[in-house]
Amino acid sequence: MIAAYLVLLIPLIGIVYFTLAGHKTDTGKLNIKFNGICLLATIWLAVNVLNQGRIISSNEAFLIDPFNVYLIVLTAFVGFTTSIFSSPYMAHEKEIGKLSDQRLKLYYSMFQGFMLAMYLVLTTNNMGIMWVAMEGATLATVLLVSLYRTPESIEAAWKYFILCGVGIAQALFGTILLYYAAVQIGDGENALLWSVLYENADKLNPEILEIAFVFLLIGYGTKIGLVPLHNWLPDAHSEGPTPMSAVLSGLLLNDALYAVVRNKMLVDGATGSNMAGFLMMGFGLLSFLVAAILLHRQKDIKRLFSYSSIEHMGLMTFAFGIGGPLATFAALLHMTVHSLTKSAIFVTVGHAAQLAGTQKIDQIRGLIKTQPRIGWGLLIGTIAIAGFPPFGVFTSEFLVLLATMHSYPWLAPLLLLDIGIAFAGLFRHIQPMVYGIPPKDQQAIKANLWPVIIHLALVLWLGLAIPDFLANWFSQATLLISGSTPL
Amino acid sequence: MNIEQLDFYTQAILSMAALVGLTSFLMLGQGRLLRLIFVFALQGFLLTLTTALAAYSLDNPHLYISAVLTLVLKVIFIPWMLRRQVLHMNMHRDIEALKNNTFVMLGGASLMVFSYYVLHPVVQSSSAVMLNALAVSLSVMLLGMLLMISHRQAIAHVVGFMSIENGLFFAAIVATNGMPMVVELGVAFDVLVAAVLFGIFFLHIRTSIDTLDVDMLNRLHEVDK
């Protein structure tokens, strides 16, 4: 359990330290160290869970089980590699005069603040605290979206703040209804603990929980970026600094989905029907369809990939909605591979945008000629996210498709068509950016592509063979969520 | 349900619910920013009274803490901050011409009916009083959203946002006698940080577009034109 406290304590120290010490030349490196130590702590935590199974703290405030432990490690890992990318990236932004020391101080302390909120969402056992931490993540990132203080970035941040704030208020109403159902079966102060609720799920009033789930899905769904609540997402991703886009896409969306699934487990237990699943399927499929079509109309490279995030989150929500063991397993795997791939892509996109000096797709040309590593990184990343074998995204999408064919065969052609549309939407933009003729004075820049290489290698590995311990966690989590194992 | 047969506490809660709902409607039709902020503070004050009443009647001391939190945040700090912004921007004489005011009010009334409809299953497991309380909280939330849609000033948006929070607090107090203390403190902390951030945002919006009319924030589109 010490490991879990350590995971929360390190970012907290980070916030305090960065706020008090101000920005120095080595702050970026220090940020890497903080995230690195945190990654080690999460690995320690994971080893504990591997040896002992589910861990619950003595006051029942924290709960680590196979469902959240891999997300915790993933969060720490993506946080670590993004901080490696962000250090030279932000230094470059300062060199070209886009940011001051004051803003960088804000950036680094809020980076740690965001990580703290993410760890708290994942580790807490209390549904109320989960909401508080989720809102905390919005509050930590909202000033980072407007970090450049351009009119566009302020508009994006305002939209993000209002939409996510109002959206997540719905989730609080859902949580209150959940609590209302829980106090009816007794136990006031502990009634919001997930472990207690899960054990007594069949006693909770199903009608109230159904209403509660609608609010919870709308609330956390705003954060997942489900259509039609997705409006803030492309704006926030495109106007904020790129490392922020990487963690928003890779971590925040995942954690919001995690919150929905935790709640779905309770609702399923109470209602005994798949009502929650149907809602998730509907929203998921709609997001998947709309985002894939909108991919074709984008002119900004970061907006392009944020729509791709909406599309993939839609697919995951859909898969969790189907709810069988196969679909759940696929969704868990997809959460992992999407998060790794998408953060790798945003890192490459950040370099590409610095190289070309713009985020406009039709002005980024010939990456592979000017700087082959960036060009190849973008190309391979896109191939991976579009779902080509042998990458992990292919495996998970294939499993989702299999599960769909098994449960709802009439939806399978729609999914296939949509994957095709999304593929075309990505490649019509990526192809000229990578292969086109570079502008005359385009110079190579200093770029650290190690995070990209490591992420994509991991995705490749997951596509070829899932390591035993991970497969074991996925099956245990599947057992927890869907009630039976896929293997 | 015969209201005379209910105990004093329940009767008081029902009146409070009615008053809180009324303040939401008052805000909805309000074009002057200073009055809007005043009505918002009034709603916060009603909420404080409700919390204190619940704390006294149910003998639940931790609710006194949330009553104080509500008083400080919703009645004093946030209205003070907003009022200062309005005076600073010299907007206190402006009257916002609300388009379709009649329709907005009718929409508000139908949202209230809708809230009752949505929450009707609650009656089966508890009293009709609970239905009233929960439905009013939900409609306060929905009216807050309608307020944000129908007004164009950023300050009105913040008032709408915070009144959504008021609706949530009302639900938490009346339906469940307050959330667990740690959650309540967490939520209050979030509200405080949000209020401070809004203050920072006003400054940024003003320096970038020189007005707090959010209709002017229109540069980003779903698809590029």
mmCIF file with all atom_site columns, C-alpha atoms in Angstrom, chain A residues 291-445:
data_model
loop_
_atom_site.group_PDB
_atom_site.id
_atom_site.type_symbol
_atom_site.label_atom_id
_atom_site.label_alt_id
_atom_site.label_comp_id
_atom_site.label_asym_id
_atom_site.label_entity_id
_atom_site.label_seq_id
_atom_site.pdbx_PDB_ins_code
_atom_site.Cartn_x
_atom_site.Cartn_y
_atom_site.Cartn_z
_atom_site.occupancy
_atom_site.B_iso_or_equiv
_atom_site.pdbx_formal_charge
_atom_site.auth_seq_id
_atom_site.auth_comp_id
_atom_site.auth_asym_id
_atom_site.auth_atom_id
_atom_site.pdbx_PDB_model_num
ATOM 1   C CA . ALA A 1 291 ? -15.559 11.327  -35.985 1.00 0.00 ? 291 ALA A CA 1
ATOM 2   C CA . ALA A 1 292 ? -14.488 9.109   -38.881 1.00 0.00 ? 292 ALA A CA 1
ATOM 3   C CA . ILE A 1 293 ? -16.415 11.284  -41.335 1.00 0.00 ? 293 ILE A CA 1
ATOM 4   C CA . LEU A 1 294 ? -15.134 14.515  -39.795 1.00 0.00 ? 294 LEU A CA 1
ATOM 5   C CA . LEU A 1 295 ? -11.540 13.283  -40.225 1.00 0.00 ? 295 LEU A CA 1
ATOM 6   C CA . HIS A 1 296 ? -11.907 14.090  -43.920 1.00 0.00 ? 296 HIS A CA 1
ATOM 7   C CA . ARG A 1 297 ? -12.671 17.754  -43.342 1.00 0.00 ? 297 ARG A CA 1
ATOM 8   C CA . GLN A 1 298 ? -9.746  18.728  -41.113 1.00 0.00 ? 298 GLN A CA 1
ATOM 9   C CA . LYS A 1 299 ? -7.088  21.272  -42.001 1.00 0.00 ? 299 LYS A CA 1
ATOM 10  C CA . ASP A 1 300 ? -5.072  21.291  -38.793 1.00 0.00 ? 300 ASP A CA 1
ATOM 11  C CA . ILE A 1 301 ? -2.857  18.300  -38.044 1.00 0.00 ? 301 ILE A CA 1
ATOM 12  C CA . LYS A 1 302 ? -3.580  18.246  -34.303 1.00 0.00 ? 302 LYS A CA 1
ATOM 13  C CA . ARG A 1 303 ? -7.327  18.534  -34.893 1.00 0.00 ? 303 ARG A CA 1
ATOM 14  C CA . LEU A 1 304 ? -7.031  15.617  -37.303 1.00 0.00 ? 304 LEU A CA 1
ATOM 15  C CA . PHE A 1 305 ? -5.605  13.354  -34.652 1.00 0.00 ? 305 PHE A CA 1
ATOM 16  C CA . SER A 1 306 ? -7.976  14.569  -31.958 1.00 0.00 ? 306 SER A CA 1
ATOM 17  C CA . TYR A 1 307 ? -10.882 13.444  -34.138 1.00 0.00 ? 307 TYR A CA 1
ATOM 18  C CA . SER A 1 308 ? -9.095  10.143  -34.450 1.00 0.00 ? 308 SER A CA 1
ATOM 19  C CA . SER A 1 309 ? -9.052  10.029  -30.626 1.00 0.00 ? 309 SER A CA 1
ATOM 20  C CA . ILE A 1 310 ? -12.820 10.603  -30.523 1.00 0.00 ? 310 ILE A CA 1
ATOM 21  C CA . GLU A 1 311 ? -13.233 7.804   -33.019 1.00 0.00 ? 311 GLU A CA 1
ATOM 22  C CA . HIS A 1 312 ? -11.195 5.350   -30.957 1.00 0.00 ? 312 HIS A CA 1
ATOM 23  C CA . MET A 1 313 ? -12.818 6.346   -27.666 1.00 0.00 ? 313 MET A CA 1
ATOM 24  C CA . GLY A 1 314 ? -16.158 5.744   -29.385 1.00 0.00 ? 314 GLY A CA 1
ATOM 25  C CA . LEU A 1 315 ? -15.032 2.274   -30.379 1.00 0.00 ? 315 LEU A CA 1
ATOM 26  C CA . MET A 1 316 ? -13.933 1.468   -26.821 1.00 0.00 ? 316 MET A CA 1
ATOM 27  C CA . THR A 1 317 ? -17.197 2.751   -25.351 1.00 0.00 ? 317 THR A CA 1
ATOM 28  C CA . PHE A 1 318 ? -19.048 0.640   -27.898 1.00 0.00 ? 318 PHE A CA 1
ATOM 29  C CA . ALA A 1 319 ? -16.993 -2.436  -26.974 1.00 0.00 ? 319 ALA A CA 1
ATOM 30  C CA . PHE A 1 320 ? -17.564 -1.981  -23.243 1.00 0.00 ? 320 PHE A CA 1
ATOM 31  C CA . GLY A 1 321 ? -21.238 -1.557  -24.096 1.00 0.00 ? 321 GLY A CA 1
ATOM 32  C CA . ILE A 1 322 ? -21.432 -4.937  -25.848 1.00 0.00 ? 322 ILE A CA 1
ATOM 33  C CA . GLY A 1 323 ? -20.241 -6.260  -22.544 1.00 0.00 ? 323 GLY A CA 1
ATOM 34  C CA . GLY A 1 324 ? -19.316 -9.883  -23.242 1.00 0.00 ? 324 GLY A CA 1
ATOM 35  C CA . PRO A 1 325 ? -15.920 -11.196 -22.120 1.00 0.00 ? 325 PRO A CA 1
ATOM 36  C CA . LEU A 1 326 ? -14.417 -10.961 -25.598 1.00 0.00 ? 326 LEU A CA 1
ATOM 37  C CA . ALA A 1 327 ? -15.550 -7.384  -26.180 1.00 0.00 ? 327 ALA A CA 1
ATOM 38  C CA . THR A 1 328 ? -14.424 -6.296  -22.707 1.00 0.00 ? 328 THR A CA 1
ATOM 39  C CA . PHE A 1 329 ? -11.013 -7.873  -23.193 1.00 0.00 ? 329 PHE A CA 1
ATOM 40  C CA . ALA A 1 330 ? -10.718 -6.119  -26.544 1.00 0.00 ? 330 ALA A CA 1
ATOM 41  C CA . ALA A 1 331 ? -11.731 -2.787  -25.026 1.00 0.00 ? 331 ALA A CA 1
ATOM 42  C CA . LEU A 1 332 ? -9.134  -3.097  -22.246 1.00 0.00 ? 332 LEU A CA 1
ATOM 43  C CA . LEU A 1 333 ? -6.437  -3.907  -24.792 1.00 0.00 ? 333 LEU A CA 1
ATOM 44  C CA . HIS A 1 334 ? -7.601  -1.072  -27.022 1.00 0.00 ? 334 HIS A CA 1
ATOM 45  C CA . MET A 1 335 ? -7.357  1.394   -24.141 1.00 0.00 ? 335 MET A CA 1
ATOM 46  C CA . THR A 1 336 ? -3.702  0.438   -23.743 1.00 0.00 ? 336 THR A CA 1
ATOM 47  C CA . VAL A 1 337 ? -2.639  0.411   -27.370 1.00 0.00 ? 337 VAL A CA 1
ATOM 48  C CA . HIS A 1 338 ? -4.596  3.533   -28.298 1.00 0.00 ? 338 HIS A CA 1
ATOM 49  C CA . SER A 1 339 ? -3.086  5.459   -25.435 1.00 0.00 ? 339 SER A CA 1
ATOM 50  C CA . LEU A 1 340 ? 0.461   4.397   -26.372 1.00 0.00 ? 340 LEU A CA 1
ATOM 51  C CA . THR A 1 341 ? 0.014   4.988   -30.091 1.00 0.00 ? 341 THR A CA 1
ATOM 52  C CA . LYS A 1 342 ? -1.832  8.280   -29.816 1.00 0.00 ? 342 LYS A CA 1
ATOM 53  C CA . SER A 1 343 ? 0.663   9.840   -27.433 1.00 0.00 ? 343 SER A CA 1
ATOM 54  C CA . ALA A 1 344 ? 3.484   8.702   -29.749 1.00 0.00 ? 344 ALA A CA 1
ATOM 55  C CA . ILE A 1 345 ? 1.698   10.332  -32.682 1.00 0.00 ? 345 ILE A CA 1
ATOM 56  C CA . PHE A 1 346 ? 1.215   13.591  -30.821 1.00 0.00 ? 346 PHE A CA 1
ATOM 57  C CA . VAL A 1 347 ? 4.918   13.660  -29.973 1.00 0.00 ? 347 VAL A CA 1
ATOM 58  C CA . THR A 1 348 ? 5.779   13.224  -33.665 1.00 0.00 ? 348 THR A CA 1
ATOM 59  C CA . VAL A 1 349 ? 3.157   15.766  -34.672 1.00 0.00 ? 349 VAL A CA 1
ATOM 60  C CA . GLY A 1 350 ? 4.682   18.238  -32.225 1.00 0.00 ? 350 GLY A CA 1
ATOM 61  C CA . HIS A 1 351 ? 8.076   17.824  -33.908 1.00 0.00 ? 351 HIS A CA 1
ATOM 62  C CA . ALA A 1 352 ? 6.546   18.002  -37.376 1.00 0.00 ? 352 ALA A CA 1
ATOM 63  C CA . ALA A 1 353 ? 4.752   21.234  -36.494 1.00 0.00 ? 353 ALA A CA 1
ATOM 64  C CA . GLN A 1 354 ? 7.965   22.751  -35.108 1.00 0.00 ? 354 GLN A CA 1
ATOM 65  C CA . LEU A 1 355 ? 9.811   21.655  -38.245 1.00 0.00 ? 355 LEU A CA 1
ATOM 66  C CA . ALA A 1 356 ? 7.276   23.226  -40.605 1.00 0.00 ? 356 ALA A CA 1
ATOM 67  C CA . GLY A 1 357 ? 6.562   26.151  -38.312 1.00 0.00 ? 357 GLY A CA 1
ATOM 68  C CA . THR A 1 358 ? 2.809   25.626  -38.628 1.00 0.00 ? 358 THR A CA 1
ATOM 69  C CA . GLN A 1 359 ? 0.043   23.169  -37.747 1.00 0.00 ? 359 GLN A CA 1
ATOM 70  C CA . LYS A 1 360 ? -1.774  23.589  -41.079 1.00 0.00 ? 360 LYS A CA 1
ATOM 71  C CA . ILE A 1 361 ? -1.862  20.330  -42.959 1.00 0.00 ? 361 ILE A CA 1
ATOM 72  C CA . ASP A 1 362 ? -1.397  21.857  -46.410 1.00 0.00 ? 362 ASP A CA 1
ATOM 73  C CA . GLN A 1 363 ? 1.764   23.677  -45.338 1.00 0.00 ? 363 GLN A CA 1
ATOM 74  C CA . ILE A 1 364 ? 3.466   20.629  -43.816 1.00 0.00 ? 364 ILE A CA 1
ATOM 75  C CA . ARG A 1 365 ? 5.176   18.837  -46.682 1.00 0.00 ? 365 ARG A CA 1
ATOM 76  C CA . GLY A 1 366 ? 8.001   16.413  -47.346 1.00 0.00 ? 366 GLY A CA 1
ATOM 77  C CA . LEU A 1 367 ? 8.808   15.402  -43.799 1.00 0.00 ? 367 LEU A CA 1
ATOM 78  C CA . ILE A 1 368 ? 10.556  12.257  -44.902 1.00 0.00 ? 368 ILE A CA 1
ATOM 79  C CA . LYS A 1 369 ? 12.992  14.244  -47.096 1.00 0.00 ? 369 LYS A CA 1
ATOM 80  C CA . THR A 1 370 ? 13.843  16.927  -44.561 1.00 0.00 ? 370 THR A CA 1
ATOM 81  C CA . GLN A 1 371 ? 14.032  14.717  -41.503 1.00 0.00 ? 371 GLN A CA 1
ATOM 82  C CA . PRO A 1 372 ? 13.421  11.030  -42.197 1.00 0.00 ? 372 PRO A CA 1
ATOM 83  C CA . ARG A 1 373 ? 12.956  10.077  -38.562 1.00 0.00 ? 373 ARG A CA 1
ATOM 84  C CA . ILE A 1 374 ? 9.992   12.405  -38.071 1.00 0.00 ? 374 ILE A CA 1
ATOM 85  C CA . GLY A 1 375 ? 8.478   11.374  -41.392 1.00 0.00 ? 375 GLY A CA 1
ATOM 86  C CA . TRP A 1 376 ? 8.775   7.679   -40.665 1.00 0.00 ? 376 TRP A CA 1
ATOM 87  C CA . GLY A 1 377 ? 7.559   8.182   -37.112 1.00 0.00 ? 377 GLY A CA 1
ATOM 88  C CA . LEU A 1 378 ? 4.399   9.890   -38.356 1.00 0.00 ? 378 LEU A CA 1
ATOM 89  C CA . LEU A 1 379 ? 3.837   7.319   -41.089 1.00 0.00 ? 379 LEU A CA 1
ATOM 90  C CA . ILE A 1 380 ? 4.314   4.278   -38.861 1.00 0.00 ? 380 ILE A CA 1
ATOM 91  C CA . GLY A 1 381 ? 2.272   5.861   -36.079 1.00 0.00 ? 381 GLY A CA 1
ATOM 92  C CA . THR A 1 382 ? -0.583  6.498   -38.487 1.00 0.00 ? 382 THR A CA 1
ATOM 93  C CA . ILE A 1 383 ? -0.364  2.976   -39.869 1.00 0.00 ? 383 ILE A CA 1
ATOM 94  C CA . ALA A 1 384 ? -0.555  1.680   -36.312 1.00 0.00 ? 384 ALA A CA 1
ATOM 95  C CA . ILE A 1 385 ? -3.524  3.858   -35.328 1.00 0.00 ? 385 ILE A CA 1
ATOM 96  C CA . ALA A 1 386 ? -5.408  3.054   -38.524 1.00 0.00 ? 386 ALA A CA 1
ATOM 97  C CA . GLY A 1 387 ? -5.397  -0.558  -37.401 1.00 0.00 ? 387 GLY A CA 1
ATOM 98  C CA . PHE A 1 388 ? -2.932  -2.287  -39.702 1.00 0.00 ? 388 PHE A CA 1
ATOM 99  C CA . PRO A 1 389 ? -1.434  -5.610  -38.639 1.00 0.00 ? 389 PRO A CA 1
ATOM 100 C CA . PRO A 1 390 ? 0.893   -6.409  -36.968 1.00 0.00 ? 390 PRO A CA 1
ATOM 101 C CA . PHE A 1 391 ? 0.307   -3.514  -34.560 1.00 0.00 ? 391 PHE A CA 1
ATOM 102 C CA . GLY A 1 392 ? -1.691  -3.905  -31.347 1.00 0.00 ? 392 GLY A CA 1
ATOM 103 C CA . VAL A 1 393 ? -4.543  -1.684  -32.548 1.00 0.00 ? 393 VAL A CA 1
ATOM 104 C CA . PHE A 1 394 ? -5.256  -4.260  -35.227 1.00 0.00 ? 394 PHE A CA 1
ATOM 105 C CA . THR A 1 395 ? -5.545  -7.025  -32.639 1.00 0.00 ? 395 THR A CA 1
ATOM 106 C CA . SER A 1 396 ? -7.946  -5.099  -30.444 1.00 0.00 ? 396 SER A CA 1
ATOM 107 C CA . GLU A 1 397 ? -10.067 -3.793  -33.328 1.00 0.00 ? 397 GLU A CA 1
ATOM 108 C CA . PHE A 1 398 ? -10.218 -7.297  -34.751 1.00 0.00 ? 398 PHE A CA 1
ATOM 109 C CA . LEU A 1 399 ? -11.412 -8.649  -31.400 1.00 0.00 ? 399 LEU A CA 1
ATOM 110 C CA . VAL A 1 400 ? -14.073 -5.921  -31.164 1.00 0.00 ? 400 VAL A CA 1
ATOM 111 C CA . LEU A 1 401 ? -15.222 -6.859  -34.643 1.00 0.00 ? 401 LEU A CA 1
ATOM 112 C CA . LEU A 1 402 ? -15.349 -10.550 -33.704 1.00 0.00 ? 402 LEU A CA 1
ATOM 113 C CA . ALA A 1 403 ? -17.375 -9.773  -30.601 1.00 0.00 ? 403 ALA A CA 1
ATOM 114 C CA . THR A 1 404 ? -19.742 -7.618  -32.651 1.00 0.00 ? 404 THR A CA 1
ATOM 115 C CA . MET A 1 405 ? -20.209 -10.367 -35.215 1.00 0.00 ? 405 MET A CA 1
ATOM 116 C CA . HIS A 1 406 ? -20.977 -12.719 -32.388 1.00 0.00 ? 406 HIS A CA 1
ATOM 117 C CA . SER A 1 407 ? -23.489 -10.547 -30.532 1.00 0.00 ? 407 SER A CA 1
ATOM 118 C CA . TYR A 1 408 ? -24.838 -8.029  -33.058 1.00 0.00 ? 408 TYR A CA 1
ATOM 119 C CA . PRO A 1 409 ? -23.882 -9.298  -36.537 1.00 0.00 ? 409 PRO A CA 1
ATOM 120 C CA . TRP A 1 410 ? -25.895 -6.591  -38.302 1.00 0.00 ? 410 TRP A CA 1
ATOM 121 C CA . LEU A 1 411 ? -23.596 -3.912  -36.837 1.00 0.00 ? 411 LEU A CA 1
ATOM 122 C CA . ALA A 1 412 ? -20.403 -5.532  -38.144 1.00 0.00 ? 412 ALA A CA 1
ATOM 123 C CA . PRO A 1 413 ? -20.609 -4.172  -41.738 1.00 0.00 ? 413 PRO A CA 1
ATOM 124 C CA . LEU A 1 414 ? -21.158 -0.683  -40.344 1.00 0.00 ? 414 LEU A CA 1
ATOM 125 C CA . LEU A 1 415 ? -18.041 -0.981  -38.190 1.00 0.00 ? 415 LEU A CA 1
ATOM 126 C CA . LEU A 1 416 ? -15.974 -2.291  -41.097 1.00 0.00 ? 416 LEU A CA 1
ATOM 127 C CA . LEU A 1 417 ? -17.153 0.473   -43.399 1.00 0.00 ? 417 LEU A CA 1
ATOM 128 C CA . ASP A 1 418 ? -16.330 2.995   -40.751 1.00 0.00 ? 418 ASP A CA 1
ATOM 129 C CA . ILE A 1 419 ? -12.839 1.696   -40.154 1.00 0.00 ? 419 ILE A CA 1
ATOM 130 C CA . GLY A 1 420 ? -12.383 2.100   -43.901 1.00 0.00 ? 420 GLY A CA 1
ATOM 131 C CA . ILE A 1 421 ? -13.657 5.681   -43.880 1.00 0.00 ? 421 ILE A CA 1
ATOM 132 C CA . ALA A 1 422 ? -11.353 6.564   -40.991 1.00 0.00 ? 422 ALA A CA 1
ATOM 133 C CA . PHE A 1 423 ? -8.393  4.977   -42.752 1.00 0.00 ? 423 PHE A CA 1
ATOM 134 C CA . ALA A 1 424 ? -9.040  7.007   -45.887 1.00 0.00 ? 424 ALA A CA 1
ATOM 135 C CA . GLY A 1 425 ? -9.547  10.144  -43.824 1.00 0.00 ? 425 GLY A CA 1
ATOM 136 C CA . LEU A 1 426 ? -6.170  9.757   -42.149 1.00 0.00 ? 426 LEU A CA 1
ATOM 137 C CA . PHE A 1 427 ? -4.147  8.765   -45.177 1.00 0.00 ? 427 PHE A CA 1
ATOM 138 C CA . ARG A 1 428 ? -5.405  11.389  -47.582 1.00 0.00 ? 428 ARG A CA 1
ATOM 139 C CA . HIS A 1 429 ? -3.859  13.953  -45.211 1.00 0.00 ? 429 HIS A CA 1
ATOM 140 C CA . ILE A 1 430 ? -0.799  12.020  -44.060 1.00 0.00 ? 430 ILE A CA 1
ATOM 141 C CA . GLN A 1 431 ? 0.475   10.907  -47.458 1.00 0.00 ? 431 GLN A CA 1
ATOM 142 C CA . PRO A 1 432 ? 1.326   14.386  -48.839 1.00 0.00 ? 432 PRO A CA 1
ATOM 143 C CA . MET A 1 433 ? 2.708   15.520  -45.486 1.00 0.00 ? 433 MET A CA 1
ATOM 144 C CA . VAL A 1 434 ? 5.147   12.645  -45.410 1.00 0.00 ? 434 VAL A CA 1
ATOM 145 C CA . TYR A 1 435 ? 6.042   12.235  -49.093 1.00 0.00 ? 435 TYR A CA 1
ATOM 146 C CA . GLY A 1 436 ? 5.306   15.630  -50.642 1.00 0.00 ? 436 GLY A CA 1
ATOM 147 C CA . ILE A 1 437 ? 7.914   18.080  -51.876 1.00 0.00 ? 437 ILE A CA 1
ATOM 148 C CA . PRO A 1 438 ? 9.427   19.986  -48.952 1.00 0.00 ? 438 PRO A CA 1
ATOM 149 C CA . PRO A 1 439 ? 9.468   23.803  -49.031 1.00 0.00 ? 439 PRO A CA 1
ATOM 150 C CA . LYS A 1 440 ? 12.909  25.147  -50.026 1.00 0.00 ? 440 LYS A CA 1
ATOM 151 C CA . ASP A 1 441 ? 14.197  26.513  -46.758 1.00 0.00 ? 441 ASP A CA 1
ATOM 152 C CA . GLN A 1 442 ? 12.898  23.723  -44.515 1.00 0.00 ? 442 GLN A CA 1
ATOM 153 C CA . GLN A 1 443 ? 15.594  22.776  -42.011 1.00 0.00 ? 443 GLN A CA 1
ATOM 154 C CA . ALA A 1 444 ? 15.893  19.699  -39.804 1.00 0.00 ? 444 ALA A CA 1
ATOM 155 C CA . ILE A 1 445 ? 15.366  20.421  -36.087 1.00 0.00 ? 445 ILE A CA 1
#
